């Protein structure tokens, strides 16, 4: 990287760390035997209609965010975690608690395990806990699909081979925050702290065990113009397709508490992406994928000030269309969306690039 | 190559110029937009993302790219100028982040210079940068700088203007961002050469019609303001889908109108007045103008000419510290010295007509003085109280702006004006002997000034306008009586007429600083002429200067220049030994006195300190030193 860019990275890292401030120590006390959240939704599992359970395990949180590298500029998932490391038994208890949601459900089922960090990080999820959770899944014949989340540095042959062994022929995907194909954007604007090569290695390792890759693509990290962000997300999806990613999860930035993004946003120096940009990226993504990748997007706080939003009049419709698309994978639901504010968005694309003044 | 040439003419830091890209010359000030281009609007766009609008050169911005090698240099056409990339909002992240914005641009610049001449590049200056870092920009090699405006008219927008005032003079200055039409005169006045009108599109997209001093939301089918522009003629029959283009066209017309108004105002020396008249656009706008006036006074004053239009409107409180006004007060306070032998100091009210002597009221005052003191009129120091100039000694009544300013003369003055006047009066009277007697022949607001100053006046003070106006019969009688009394009491006797000496000497001090009057008008100087026409001053048989009533200023001869040279003021040093032709260009100037303002009488010297010419400056002293082009001095006389 250019010398000035590494200096910029250092400033961003410090600012991110500062924005996090003392929020880490102020995390709420939680029952260590209960997950932070869990919910079910009907979903497409393989080719059939089924139910998906999402679990957010309550852990000490992402190692990157806990360390003095400061975490990512837009992420405050850490706040969902707990102060004190739960024991293996407690983590397994959290999982069992969430699984009760599936008691009455019929196959096929899909289980997504989130941790506000990395499920494969031994420090966050002790090995015994992980094996036990996977064993519990293996026992349940209804579960056909498992999605785990991790940063690339925890992906190894030994871990993946044991996962594959335990889960048998189930469909497995690892969700990973690729965010941007560009190392510079990922480093400078996001402070992600891993490079494309690590992602590629993890992807290759996963392939060896027939484990798929769900790449999270970030739309509009801070310090980019609306058009920079739009083009970066499209370029990222293009590269993801080339690399053989199985699912794209597009994440428009939402303003989370105690983050650098929030600090910029409060002073008028950041605006979450337009829903028009989200729609545009999804359209492109759909044509890039050409049926090879699944493309999903659930804009957090969509239509609200802290989330991807438009003028206020058209937001509900557009967010709905985006949800429809994620479920059906049918790009025609994204056509014919329109509103007066589209010309404002077009103006922003062009004028922000030239003026580098944030358009709100 | 890109070249920016600054043309002739000044009105504050505002300038006219030429931005030359290849074979195309754009006259500045210039607008820039992404949707239309013409001779007076240069197009802009992002490289690789926006298509050029025409064959003509444009401003292209380099987007932030992850790898510098990704910059699509081949797409940059030969004559486009190139705005260096940065990251949006980066500068706001920490106090030292602005430095990184510069460092990154410098790195990009060094990477692209093999294929792009640095003169074609424009560097982005974050509004939160430190002024010190601006001075270092010369090392960059860029010939242009871009400042951004968020349109809030708050500290950041002031920051941008403030930073601009620190920019090396030769650089082309670009204003980008959310710039409403009402801001254009101020930006032009503070020296911006190219102004982004992208906001016209933003407003149109929001259904907003912009005006010179505000905005109007348009809903078809409801009422709206009348507009005479061709676009708005279509409004009555417009369909919803036409609205955007109609509004855009209207908004564009407004920007074109206002830049043209601004240019014309500069040409006629009334740009300052135009800027002052925009203060009523909004409270935020007024604060910004005031802040600029207060904080950037030295910058604005430096480029404000010492000559001006025949009538200078001085209307609201924004004018109290207008550069020519404040400079006049400063010069009178610091350069005027009281002539000897003035036992009577007469305070008079100003008149609407300029110079005062031509007004009915002053003719009456003069008649009274003549009849009371026949032959000894020049024993009276006449001081005219006025706002916002403070006071004008009679000898200086024709000099700019005293001879030209135009105020509403109702005599109702606000506390700030009274304070300004009182302050000037106290300072002025300190220069006179304590045994002189002050006659205050003033009423109304003028009287308030004297009363406010009274406790700090050392001389005895007589009021001659017991009630009513200074021109009333009673007041004039009282004045005559007081003068007659004082003639007795102070045993004022005759003496040579000193009116001409007084005018030339005071003018010399005003123009060239304290002491110049004694040099140009020594005891044995001979003066001929009329104060309202021309006065010639001769020393030892050689003419040294002439006073031209029309401008109220002195023109030097070479001999006069030689007399003044030892004072080491208002000099311009040439590289050449002698002057050729009728002008001196900035490129030939080696050094110049930074006190020089456009319009000043200057003394031209060579390397061996010989006075080789005298003339009139066309730019400020600093410009003569820093600029490589342009006319610096128009020669009046030179050594043959
Ligand atoms: S985005 Fe992922 S890697 Fe970054 S701080 Fe949040 S949890 Fe950690
Ligand atoms: Zn809308
Ligand atoms: Zn109109």
Coordinates of N, CA and C in Angstrom, one line a residue, chain B residues 193-383:
Chain B
X193 N -12.2 31.7 -8.5 CA -12.2 31.9 -9.9 C -13.1 31.0 -10.7
X194 N -13.4 29.8 -10.1 CA -14.3 28.9 -10.7 C -15.3 28.4 -9.6
X195 N -16.6 28.5 -9.9 CA -17.6 28.2 -8.9 C -18.5 27.1 -9.4
X196 N -18.6 26.0 -8.6 CA -19.5 24.9 -8.9 C -21.0 25.2 -8.7
X197 N -21.7 25.0 -9.7 CA -23.2 25.2 -9.6 C -24.0 23.9 -9.6
X198 N -23.3 22.8 -9.2 CA -24.0 21.6 -9.1 C -25.3 21.6 -8.3
X199 N -25.3 22.6 -7.3 CA -26.5 22.7 -6.5 C -27.8 23.0 -7.2
X200 N -27.6 23.6 -8.4 CA -28.8 23.9 -9.2 C -29.6 22.7 -9.5
X201 N -28.8 21.6 -9.7 CA -29.4 20.3 -10.1 C -30.0 19.6 -8.8
X202 N -29.3 19.7 -7.7 CA -29.8 19.2 -6.5 C -31.2 19.8 -6.1
X203 N -31.2 21.2 -6.2 CA -32.5 21.9 -5.9 C -33.6 21.5 -6.9
X204 N -33.3 21.4 -8.2 CA -34.3 21.1 -9.2 C -34.8 19.7 -8.9
X205 N -33.9 18.7 -8.5 CA -34.4 17.4 -8.2 C -35.3 17.4 -7.0
X206 N -35.2 18.4 -6.1 CA -36.0 18.5 -5.0 C -37.3 19.3 -5.2
X207 N -37.5 19.7 -6.5 CA -38.6 20.5 -6.9 C -38.5 22.0 -6.4
X208 N -37.2 22.4 -6.3 CA -37.0 23.8 -5.8 C -36.5 24.7 -6.9
X209 N -37.1 25.9 -6.9 CA -36.6 26.9 -7.8 C -35.8 27.9 -6.9
X210 N -34.6 28.1 -7.4 CA -33.7 29.0 -6.6 C -33.8 30.4 -7.1
X211 N -33.6 31.3 -6.2 CA -33.6 32.7 -6.4 C -32.3 33.3 -5.9
X212 N -32.1 34.6 -6.3 CA -30.9 35.3 -5.9 C -30.7 35.2 -4.3
X213 N -31.8 35.3 -3.6 CA -31.7 35.3 -2.2 C -32.6 34.3 -1.5
X214 N -32.8 33.2 -2.1 CA -33.7 32.2 -1.4 C -34.1 31.1 -2.3
X215 N -35.1 30.4 -1.9 CA -35.6 29.2 -2.7 C -37.1 29.1 -2.6
X216 N -37.7 28.4 -3.5 CA -39.1 28.3 -3.6 C -39.5 26.9 -4.0
X217 N -40.3 26.2 -3.2 CA -40.7 24.8 -3.6 C -41.8 24.9 -4.6
X218 N -41.7 24.3 -5.7 CA -42.8 24.3 -6.7 C -43.6 23.1 -6.7
X219 N -44.9 23.2 -6.6 CA -45.9 22.1 -6.8 C -46.7 22.5 -8.0
X220 N -46.7 21.8 -9.0 CA -47.5 22.1 -10.2 C -49.0 22.2 -9.8
X221 N -49.7 23.2 -10.4 CA -51.1 23.3 -10.0 C -51.3 24.3 -8.9
X222 N -50.3 24.6 -8.2 CA -50.5 25.6 -7.1 C -49.8 26.9 -7.5
X223 N -49.9 28.0 -6.8 CA -49.3 29.2 -7.2 C -47.8 29.3 -7.0
X224 N -47.2 30.1 -7.8 CA -45.8 30.3 -7.7 C -45.4 31.7 -8.1
X225 N -44.2 32.1 -7.8 CA -43.8 33.5 -8.2 C -43.7 33.6 -9.7
X226 N -43.9 34.8 -10.1 CA -43.7 35.1 -11.5 C -42.2 35.1 -11.8
X227 N -41.8 34.6 -13.0 CA -40.4 34.6 -13.4 C -40.4 34.9 -14.9
X228 N -39.5 35.8 -15.3 CA -39.5 36.2 -16.7 C -38.6 35.4 -17.5
X229 N -38.0 34.3 -16.9 CA -37.0 33.5 -17.7 C -37.8 32.6 -18.6
X230 N -37.2 32.3 -19.8 CA -37.8 31.5 -20.8 C -38.3 30.1 -20.3
X231 N -37.5 29.5 -19.3 CA -37.9 28.2 -18.8 C -39.2 28.3 -18.1
X232 N -39.4 29.3 -17.3 CA -40.6 29.4 -16.4 C -41.8 29.7 -17.3
X233 N -41.6 30.2 -18.5 CA -42.8 30.5 -19.4 C -43.5 29.2 -19.6
X234 N -42.8 28.1 -19.5 CA -43.3 26.8 -19.8 C -44.0 26.1 -18.6
X235 N -43.9 26.8 -17.5 CA -44.4 26.2 -16.2 C -45.9 26.0 -16.2
X236 N -46.6 27.0 -16.7 CA -48.1 26.9 -16.6 C -48.6 25.7 -17.3
X237 N -48.0 25.3 -18.4 CA -48.6 24.2 -19.1 C -47.8 22.9 -18.9
X238 N -46.9 22.9 -18.0 CA -45.9 21.8 -17.8 C -46.6 20.6 -17.2
X239 N -46.1 19.4 -17.6 CA -46.5 18.2 -17.0 C -45.4 17.8 -15.9
X240 N -45.8 17.0 -15.0 CA -44.9 16.6 -13.9 C -43.5 16.2 -14.4
X241 N -43.5 15.4 -15.5 CA -42.2 14.9 -16.0 C -41.4 16.0 -16.6
X242 N -41.9 17.1 -17.0 CA -41.1 18.2 -17.5 C -40.5 19.1 -16.4
X243 N -41.1 18.9 -15.2 CA -40.7 19.9 -14.1 C -39.3 20.0 -13.9
X244 N -38.6 18.8 -13.7 CA -37.2 18.8 -13.4 C -36.4 19.6 -14.3
X245 N -36.6 19.5 -15.7 CA -35.8 20.2 -16.6 C -36.1 21.7 -16.6
X246 N -37.4 22.0 -16.4 CA -37.7 23.4 -16.3 C -37.0 24.1 -15.1
X247 N -37.1 23.4 -14.0 CA -36.5 24.0 -12.8 C -35.0 24.1 -12.9
X248 N -34.4 23.1 -13.6 CA -33.0 23.1 -13.8 C -32.6 24.3 -14.6
X249 N -33.3 24.5 -15.7 CA -33.0 25.6 -16.6 C -33.2 26.9 -15.9
X250 N -34.3 27.0 -15.1 CA -34.5 28.3 -14.4 C -33.3 28.5 -13.4
X251 N -32.9 27.5 -12.6 CA -31.9 27.6 -11.6 C -30.6 28.0 -12.3
X252 N -30.3 27.4 -13.5 CA -29.1 27.7 -14.2 C -29.2 29.2 -14.6
X253 N -30.3 29.7 -15.0 CA -30.5 31.1 -15.4 C -30.1 32.0 -14.2
X254 N -30.6 31.6 -13.0 CA -30.3 32.4 -11.9 C -28.8 32.5 -11.6
X255 N -28.1 31.4 -11.7 CA -26.7 31.4 -11.5 C -26.0 32.3 -12.5
X256 N -26.4 32.1 -13.8 CA -25.8 33.0 -14.8 C -26.1 34.4 -14.6
X257 N -27.3 34.8 -14.2 CA -27.6 36.2 -13.9 C -26.7 36.7 -12.8
X258 N -26.6 35.9 -11.8 CA -25.9 36.5 -10.6 C -24.4 36.6 -10.8
X259 N -23.8 35.7 -11.6 CA -22.4 35.8 -11.8 C -22.1 37.0 -12.8
X260 N -23.1 37.2 -13.7 CA -22.9 38.3 -14.6 C -23.1 39.6 -13.8
X261 N -24.0 39.7 -12.9 CA -24.2 40.9 -12.1 C -22.9 41.1 -11.3
X262 N -22.3 40.0 -10.8 CA -21.1 40.2 -9.9 C -19.9 40.7 -10.7
X263 N -19.8 40.1 -12.0 CA -18.7 40.6 -12.8 C -18.8 42.0 -13.1
X264 N -20.1 42.4 -13.5 CA -20.3 43.8 -13.8 C -20.0 44.7 -12.6
X265 N -20.4 44.3 -11.4 CA -20.2 45.0 -10.2 C -18.7 45.2 -10.0
X266 N -17.9 44.2 -10.3 CA -16.5 44.3 -10.1 C -15.9 45.4 -11.1
X267 N -16.4 45.3 -12.3 CA -15.9 46.2 -13.4 C -16.2 47.6 -12.9
X268 N -17.3 47.9 -12.3 CA -17.6 49.3 -11.9 C -17.2 49.6 -10.5
X269 N -16.4 48.7 -9.9 CA -16.0 49.0 -8.5 C -17.0 48.9 -7.5
X270 N -18.1 48.2 -7.7 CA -19.2 48.1 -6.8 C -19.5 46.7 -6.3
X271 N -18.5 45.8 -6.4 CA -18.7 44.4 -6.0 C -18.8 44.4 -4.4
X272 N -18.0 45.2 -3.8 CA -18.2 45.3 -2.3 C -19.6 45.6 -1.9
X273 N -20.1 46.6 -2.6 CA -21.5 47.0 -2.3 C -22.5 45.8 -2.6
X274 N -22.3 45.1 -3.7 CA -23.1 44.0 -4.0 C -23.1 42.9 -2.8
X275 N -21.8 42.7 -2.4 CA -21.7 41.7 -1.3 C -22.4 42.2 0.0
X276 N -22.2 43.4 0.3 CA -22.9 44.0 1.5 C -24.4 43.8 1.3
X277 N -24.9 44.0 0.1 CA -26.4 44.0 -0.1 C -26.9 42.6 0.0
X278 N -26.0 41.5 0.0 CA -26.5 40.1 0.1 C -26.7 39.8 1.6
X279 N -26.2 40.6 2.5 CA -26.3 40.2 3.9 C -27.7 39.9 4.4
X280 N -28.6 40.5 3.7 CA -30.0 40.3 4.1 C -30.6 38.9 3.6
X281 N -29.8 38.2 2.9 CA -30.3 36.9 2.4 C -30.8 36.0 3.5
X282 N -30.0 35.9 4.6 CA -30.4 35.1 5.8 C -29.5 35.5 6.9
X283 N -29.9 35.2 8.1 CA -29.0 35.5 9.3 C -27.6 34.7 9.1
X284 N -27.7 33.5 8.6 CA -26.4 32.7 8.5 C -25.5 33.4 7.5
X285 N -26.1 33.9 6.4 CA -25.4 34.6 5.4 C -24.7 35.9 6.0
X286 N -25.5 36.6 6.7 CA -25.0 37.8 7.3 C -23.9 37.5 8.3
X287 N -24.0 36.5 9.1 CA -22.9 36.1 10.0 C -21.6 35.8 9.2
X288 N -21.8 35.1 8.1 CA -20.6 34.7 7.3 C -19.9 36.0 6.8
X289 N -20.7 36.9 6.2 CA -20.1 38.1 5.6 C -19.4 38.9 6.7
X290 N -20.1 39.0 7.9 CA -19.4 39.7 9.0 C -18.1 39.1 9.5
X291 N -18.2 37.8 9.5 CA -17.0 37.0 10.0 C -15.8 37.3 9.0
X292 N -16.2 37.2 7.7 CA -15.2 37.4 6.6 C -14.6 38.9 6.8
X293 N -15.5 39.9 7.0 CA -15.1 41.3 7.1 C -14.2 41.4 8.3
X294 N -14.5 40.8 9.4 CA -13.7 41.0 10.6 C -12.4 40.3 10.5
X295 N -12.5 39.0 10.2 CA -11.3 38.1 10.4 C -10.4 38.2 9.2
X296 N -10.9 38.6 8.0 CA -10.1 38.6 6.8 C -9.8 40.0 6.3
X297 N -10.0 41.0 7.2 CA -9.8 42.4 6.8 C -8.4 42.6 6.1
X298 N -7.3 42.1 6.7 CA -6.0 42.4 6.0 C -6.0 41.8 4.6
X299 N -6.6 40.7 4.4 CA -6.6 40.0 3.1 C -7.4 40.9 2.1
X300 N -8.6 41.3 2.6 CA -9.5 42.1 1.7 C -8.9 43.5 1.4
X301 N -8.4 44.1 2.4 CA -7.8 45.4 2.3 C -6.7 45.5 1.3
X302 N -5.8 44.4 1.4 CA -4.6 44.4 0.6 C -4.9 44.5 -0.9
X303 N -6.1 44.1 -1.3 CA -6.4 44.1 -2.7 C -7.4 45.1 -3.1
X304 N -7.8 45.9 -2.1 CA -8.8 47.0 -2.4 C -8.1 48.2 -2.9
X305 N -8.5 48.7 -4.1 CA -7.9 49.8 -4.7 C -8.0 51.1 -3.9
X306 N -7.1 52.0 -4.0 CA -7.2 53.3 -3.3 C -7.9 54.3 -4.2
X307 N -8.4 53.9 -5.3 CA -9.2 54.8 -6.1 C -10.5 54.0 -6.4
X308 N -11.6 54.6 -6.8 CA -12.8 53.9 -6.9 C -13.8 54.6 -7.8
X309 N -15.0 54.1 -7.7 CA -16.1 54.7 -8.6 C -16.5 56.1 -8.1
X310 N -17.1 56.8 -8.9 CA -17.5 58.2 -8.6 C -18.4 58.3 -7.4
X311 N -19.3 57.3 -7.3 CA -20.2 57.3 -6.1 C -20.0 55.9 -5.4
X312 N -19.6 55.9 -4.2 CA -19.4 54.7 -3.5 C -20.5 54.5 -2.5
X313 N -21.4 53.6 -2.7 CA -22.5 53.5 -1.7 C -22.0 52.9 -0.4
X314 N -22.3 53.5 0.6 CA -21.9 53.1 2.0 C -23.2 53.1 2.8
X315 N -23.9 51.9 2.9 CA -25.3 52.0 3.4 C -25.5 51.4 4.8
X316 N -25.2 50.1 4.9 CA -25.5 49.5 6.2 C -24.3 49.4 7.1
X317 N -24.6 48.6 8.2 CA -23.5 48.5 9.2 C -22.3 47.6 8.6
X318 N -22.6 46.9 7.5 CA -21.6 46.1 6.9 C -20.5 47.0 6.3
X319 N -20.9 48.3 6.0 CA -19.9 49.2 5.4 C -19.0 49.8 6.5
X320 N -19.3 49.8 7.7 CA -18.5 50.5 8.7 C -17.1 50.1 8.7
X321 N -16.9 48.8 8.4 CA -15.5 48.3 8.3 C -15.2 47.8 6.9
X322 N -15.8 48.3 5.9 CA -15.4 48.0 4.5 C -14.0 48.5 4.4
X323 N -13.2 47.8 3.6 CA -11.8 48.1 3.6 C -11.4 49.5 3.3
X324 N -12.1 50.1 2.3 CA -11.7 51.5 1.9 C -12.1 52.5 3.0
X325 N -13.2 52.1 3.7 CA -13.7 53.0 4.8 C -12.7 52.9 6.0
X326 N -12.4 51.7 6.4 CA -11.6 51.5 7.6 C -10.2 52.0 7.3
X327 N -9.7 51.8 6.1 CA -8.4 52.2 5.7 C -8.3 53.7 5.8
X328 N -9.3 54.4 5.3 CA -9.4 55.9 5.4 C -9.2 56.3 6.8
X329 N -10.0 55.7 7.7 CA -9.9 56.1 9.1 C -8.5 55.8 9.7
X330 N -8.0 54.7 9.3 CA -6.6 54.3 9.8 C -5.6 55.3 9.3
X331 N -5.6 55.7 8.0 CA -4.7 56.6 7.4 C -4.8 58.0 8.1
X332 N -6.0 58.5 8.2 CA -6.2 59.8 8.8 C -5.6 59.8 10.2
X333 N -5.9 58.7 11.0 CA -5.4 58.6 12.3 C -3.9 58.5 12.4
X334 N -3.3 57.7 11.5 CA -1.9 57.5 11.7 C -1.0 58.4 10.9
X335 N -1.6 59.0 9.8 CA -0.7 59.7 8.9 C -0.9 61.2 8.9
X336 N -2.1 61.6 9.2 CA -2.4 63.1 9.2 C -1.7 63.7 10.4
X337 N -0.9 64.8 10.2 CA -0.4 65.5 11.3 C -1.0 66.9 11.3
X338 N -1.3 67.5 12.5 CA -1.9 68.8 12.6 C -1.0 69.8 12.1
X339 N -1.4 70.7 11.2 CA -0.6 71.8 10.8 C -0.3 72.8 11.9
X340 N 0.8 73.5 11.9 CA 1.1 74.5 12.9 C 0.1 75.6 12.8
X341 N 0.0 76.4 13.9 CA -0.7 77.6 13.8 C -2.2 77.5 13.5
X342 N -2.9 76.7 14.2 CA -4.3 76.5 14.0 C -5.0 76.7 15.4
X343 N -5.1 78.0 15.8 CA -5.7 78.3 17.1 C -7.2 77.9 17.2
X344 N -7.9 77.8 16.0 CA -9.3 77.4 16.1 C -9.5 76.1 15.3
X345 N -10.2 75.2 15.9 CA -10.6 73.9 15.2 C -12.1 73.9 15.1
X346 N -12.6 73.9 13.9 CA -14.0 74.0 13.7 C -14.6 72.6 13.2
X347 N -15.5 72.1 14.0 CA -16.1 70.8 13.7 C -17.4 71.1 12.9
X348 N -17.6 70.5 11.7 CA -18.7 70.7 10.9 C -19.4 69.4 10.5
X349 N -20.7 69.5 10.2 CA -21.4 68.3 9.7 C -21.0 68.0 8.3
X350 N -21.2 66.8 7.9 CA -20.9 66.4 6.5 C -22.1 66.9 5.6
X351 N -21.9 66.8 4.3 CA -23.0 67.1 3.4 C -23.2 66.0 2.5
X352 N -24.5 65.9 1.9 CA -24.7 64.8 0.9 C -23.9 65.0 -0.3
X353 N -23.7 66.2 -0.7 CA -22.9 66.5 -1.9 C -21.5 66.4 -1.6
X354 N -20.7 65.8 -2.5 CA -19.3 65.7 -2.4 C -18.6 66.4 -3.5
X355 N -17.4 67.0 -3.4 CA -16.8 67.2 -2.1 C -17.7 68.2 -1.3
X356 N -17.5 68.2 0.0 CA -18.3 69.0 0.9 C -18.3 70.5 0.4
X357 N -17.2 71.0 0.0 CA -17.1 72.4 -0.3 C -18.1 72.8 -1.4
X358 N -18.5 71.9 -2.2 CA -19.5 72.2 -3.3 C -20.9 72.2 -2.8
X359 N -21.1 71.9 -1.5 CA -22.5 71.8 -1.1 C -22.9 73.2 -0.6
X360 N -24.3 73.4 -0.6 CA -24.8 74.6 -0.1 C -24.4 74.9 1.3
X361 N -24.5 73.9 2.2 CA -24.3 74.2 3.6 C -22.8 74.6 3.8
X362 N -21.9 73.9 3.1 CA -20.5 74.3 3.4 C -20.2 75.6 2.7
X363 N -20.9 76.0 1.6 CA -20.6 77.3 1.1 C -21.0 78.4 2.1
X364 N -22.1 78.1 2.8 CA -22.5 79.0 3.8 C -21.5 79.1 5.0
X365 N -21.1 77.9 5.4 CA -20.1 77.9 6.5 C -18.9 78.7 6.1
X366 N -18.4 78.5 4.9 CA -17.3 79.2 4.4 C -17.5 80.7 4.3
X367 N -18.7 81.1 3.9 CA -19.0 82.5 3.9 C -18.9 83.1 5.2
X368 N -19.4 82.4 6.3 CA -19.4 82.9 7.6 C -17.9 83.1 8.1
X369 N -17.1 82.0 7.8 CA -15.7 82.1 8.2 C -15.0 83.3 7.5
X370 N -15.3 83.4 6.2 CA -14.6 84.5 5.5 C -15.0 85.9 6.1
X371 N -16.3 86.0 6.4 CA -16.7 87.3 6.9 C -16.2 87.6 8.3
X372 N -16.1 86.6 9.1 CA -15.6 86.8 10.4 C -14.1 87.0 10.5
X373 N -13.3 86.2 9.6 CA -11.9 86.2 9.7 C -11.2 86.7 8.5
X374 N -11.8 87.6 7.7 CA -11.3 87.9 6.4 C -9.7 87.9 6.4
X375 N -9.2 87.1 5.5 CA -7.7 87.0 5.3 C -7.1 86.1 6.3
X376 N -7.8 85.7 7.3 CA -7.1 84.7 8.3 C -7.9 83.4 8.3
X377 N -8.6 83.1 7.3 CA -9.4 81.9 7.3 C -8.5 80.6 7.5
X378 N -7.3 80.7 7.1 CA -6.5 79.4 7.2 C -6.0 79.2 8.6
X379 N -6.3 80.1 9.5 CA -6.0 79.9 11.0 C -7.0 78.8 11.6
X380 N -8.0 78.5 10.8 CA -9.0 77.6 11.3 C -8.8 76.2 10.7
X381 N -8.7 75.2 11.5 CA -8.6 73.8 11.0 C -10.0 73.3 10.9
X382 N -10.4 73.0 9.7 CA -11.8 72.5 9.5 C -11.8 71.0 9.5
X383 N -12.7 70.5 10.4 CA -12.8 69.0 10.5 C -14.3 68.6 10.3

